[in-house]
Amino acid sequence: MGYLLADVSLVPNMAKMEEFAAALIRNAGVVTVPGSAFGKMGQGHLRLVFANSDENLREAVKRIGEYVQKAYPDLQ
């Protein structure tokens, strides 16, 4: 099992990381944890856990990408 703190600080309006993580659950069916749950150094990050099959992880990445493209169309 592995973990990753992904830097998402460049995503517009990410001041409320908790809201973004909740939106991922609602809209993409993917659970993440706001980095702020792990202290000040985690702000601007999302924690991802790799405790699943490769197939499910690929699907999760696809869903996150689709949600971000839809929710933030100006982000490149």
PDB file of C-alpha atoms in Angstrom:
ATOM      1  CA  MET A   1       0.000   0.000   0.000  1.00  0.00           C
ATOM      2  CA  GLY A   2       1.286   3.427  -0.859  1.00  0.00           C
ATOM      3  CA  TYR A   3       0.302   7.022  -0.290  1.00  0.00           C
ATOM      4  CA  LEU A   4       0.741  10.217  -2.253  1.00  0.00           C
ATOM      5  CA  LEU A   5       0.239  13.843  -1.291  1.00  0.00           C
ATOM      6  CA  ALA A   6      -0.632  15.426  -4.634  1.00  0.00           C
ATOM      7  CA  ASP A   7       0.040  19.141  -4.944  1.00  0.00           C
ATOM      8  CA  VAL A   8      -3.169  20.712  -6.248  1.00  0.00           C
ATOM      9  CA  SER A   9      -2.381  24.234  -5.097  1.00  0.00           C
ATOM     10  CA  LEU A  10      -2.510  25.570  -8.678  1.00  0.00           C
ATOM     11  CA  VAL A  11      -6.140  24.522  -9.133  1.00  0.00           C
ATOM     12  CA  PRO A  12      -8.286  27.682  -8.978  1.00  0.00           C
ATOM     13  CA  ASN A  13     -10.372  28.216  -5.858  1.00  0.00           C
ATOM     14  CA  MET A  14      -8.707  25.393  -3.961  1.00  0.00           C
ATOM     15  CA  ALA A  15      -8.716  27.389  -0.742  1.00  0.00           C
ATOM     16  CA  LYS A  16     -11.407  24.998   0.490  1.00  0.00           C
ATOM     17  CA  MET A  17      -9.726  21.648  -0.138  1.00  0.00           C
ATOM     18  CA  GLU A  18     -12.339  19.926   2.015  1.00  0.00           C
ATOM     19  CA  GLU A  19     -15.023  21.049  -0.448  1.00  0.00           C
ATOM     20  CA  PHE A  20     -13.001  19.763  -3.393  1.00  0.00           C
ATOM     21  CA  ALA A  21     -12.492  16.377  -1.716  1.00  0.00           C
ATOM     22  CA  ALA A  22     -16.240  16.184  -1.009  1.00  0.00           C
ATOM     23  CA  ALA A  23     -16.984  17.111  -4.638  1.00  0.00           C
ATOM     24  CA  LEU A  24     -14.741  14.263  -5.818  1.00  0.00           C
ATOM     25  CA  ILE A  25     -16.768  11.824  -3.733  1.00  0.00           C
ATOM     26  CA  ARG A  26     -20.104  13.180  -5.003  1.00  0.00           C
ATOM     27  CA  ASN A  27     -19.175  13.684  -8.652  1.00  0.00           C
ATOM     28  CA  ALA A  28     -16.448  11.142  -9.371  1.00  0.00           C
ATOM     29  CA  GLY A  29     -17.003   8.479  -6.718  1.00  0.00           C
ATOM     30  CA  VAL A  30     -13.377   8.808  -5.617  1.00  0.00           C
ATOM     31  CA  VAL A  31     -12.338   9.293  -1.997  1.00  0.00           C
ATOM     32  CA  THR A  32      -9.378  11.542  -1.168  1.00  0.00           C
ATOM     33  CA  VAL A  33      -8.317  13.245   2.056  1.00  0.00           C
ATOM     34  CA  PRO A  34      -7.492  16.954   2.229  1.00  0.00           C
ATOM     35  CA  GLY A  35      -3.816  17.359   3.045  1.00  0.00           C
ATOM     36  CA  SER A  36      -4.710  19.831   5.789  1.00  0.00           C
ATOM     37  CA  ALA A  37      -5.876  16.820   7.824  1.00  0.00           C
ATOM     38  CA  PHE A  38      -2.157  16.053   8.210  1.00  0.00           C
ATOM     39  CA  GLY A  39      -1.080  19.484   9.393  1.00  0.00           C
ATOM     40  CA  LYS A  40      -0.002  22.812   7.970  1.00  0.00           C
ATOM     41  CA  MET A  41       2.509  21.288   5.539  1.00  0.00           C
ATOM     42  CA  GLY A  42      -0.323  19.357   3.877  1.00  0.00           C
ATOM     43  CA  GLN A  43      -2.290  22.432   2.861  1.00  0.00           C
ATOM     44  CA  GLY A  44      -2.830  22.641  -0.896  1.00  0.00           C
ATOM     45  CA  HIS A  45      -2.518  18.873  -1.254  1.00  0.00           C
ATOM     46  CA  LEU A  46      -4.796  15.861  -1.529  1.00  0.00           C
ATOM     47  CA  ARG A  47      -3.838  12.534  -0.025  1.00  0.00           C
ATOM     48  CA  LEU A  48      -4.367   9.549  -2.298  1.00  0.00           C
ATOM     49  CA  VAL A  49      -4.041   5.930  -1.177  1.00  0.00           C
ATOM     50  CA  PHE A  50      -2.957   3.191  -3.549  1.00  0.00           C
ATOM     51  CA  ALA A  51      -4.555   0.207  -1.814  1.00  0.00           C
ATOM     52  CA  ASN A  52      -6.506  -1.216  -4.720  1.00  0.00           C
ATOM     53  CA  SER A  53      -6.063  -3.037  -8.009  1.00  0.00           C
ATOM     54  CA  ASP A  54      -4.291  -1.352 -10.912  1.00  0.00           C
ATOM     55  CA  GLU A  55      -7.556  -1.428 -12.850  1.00  0.00           C
ATOM     56  CA  ASN A  56      -9.441   0.422 -10.096  1.00  0.00           C
ATOM     57  CA  LEU A  57      -6.630   2.956  -9.680  1.00  0.00           C
ATOM     58  CA  ARG A  58      -6.663   3.712 -13.419  1.00  0.00           C
ATOM     59  CA  GLU A  59     -10.435   4.180 -13.240  1.00  0.00           C
ATOM     60  CA  ALA A  60     -10.081   6.539 -10.263  1.00  0.00           C
ATOM     61  CA  VAL A  61      -7.492   8.666 -12.100  1.00  0.00           C
ATOM     62  CA  LYS A  62      -9.779   8.762 -15.149  1.00  0.00           C
ATOM     63  CA  ARG A  63     -12.753   9.868 -13.034  1.00  0.00           C
ATOM     64  CA  ILE A  64     -10.738  12.557 -11.250  1.00  0.00           C
ATOM     65  CA  GLY A  65      -9.513  13.871 -14.615  1.00  0.00           C
ATOM     66  CA  GLU A  66     -13.011  13.927 -16.068  1.00  0.00           C
ATOM     67  CA  TYR A  67     -14.380  15.762 -13.031  1.00  0.00           C
ATOM     68  CA  VAL A  68     -11.590  18.353 -13.030  1.00  0.00           C
ATOM     69  CA  GLN A  69     -12.021  19.001 -16.773  1.00  0.00           C
ATOM     70  CA  LYS A  70     -15.763  19.502 -16.304  1.00  0.00           C
ATOM     71  CA  ALA A  71     -15.552  21.587 -13.112  1.00  0.00           C
ATOM     72  CA  TYR A  72     -12.525  23.666 -14.183  1.00  0.00           C
ATOM     73  CA  PRO A  73     -12.703  23.978 -17.997  1.00  0.00           C
ATOM     74  CA  ASP A  74     -10.152  26.818 -18.054  1.00  0.00           C
ATOM     75  CA  LEU A  75      -7.507  24.774 -16.236  1.00  0.00           C
ATOM     76  CA  GLN A  76      -4.781  23.434 -18.524  1.00  0.00           C
TER      77      GLN A  76
END
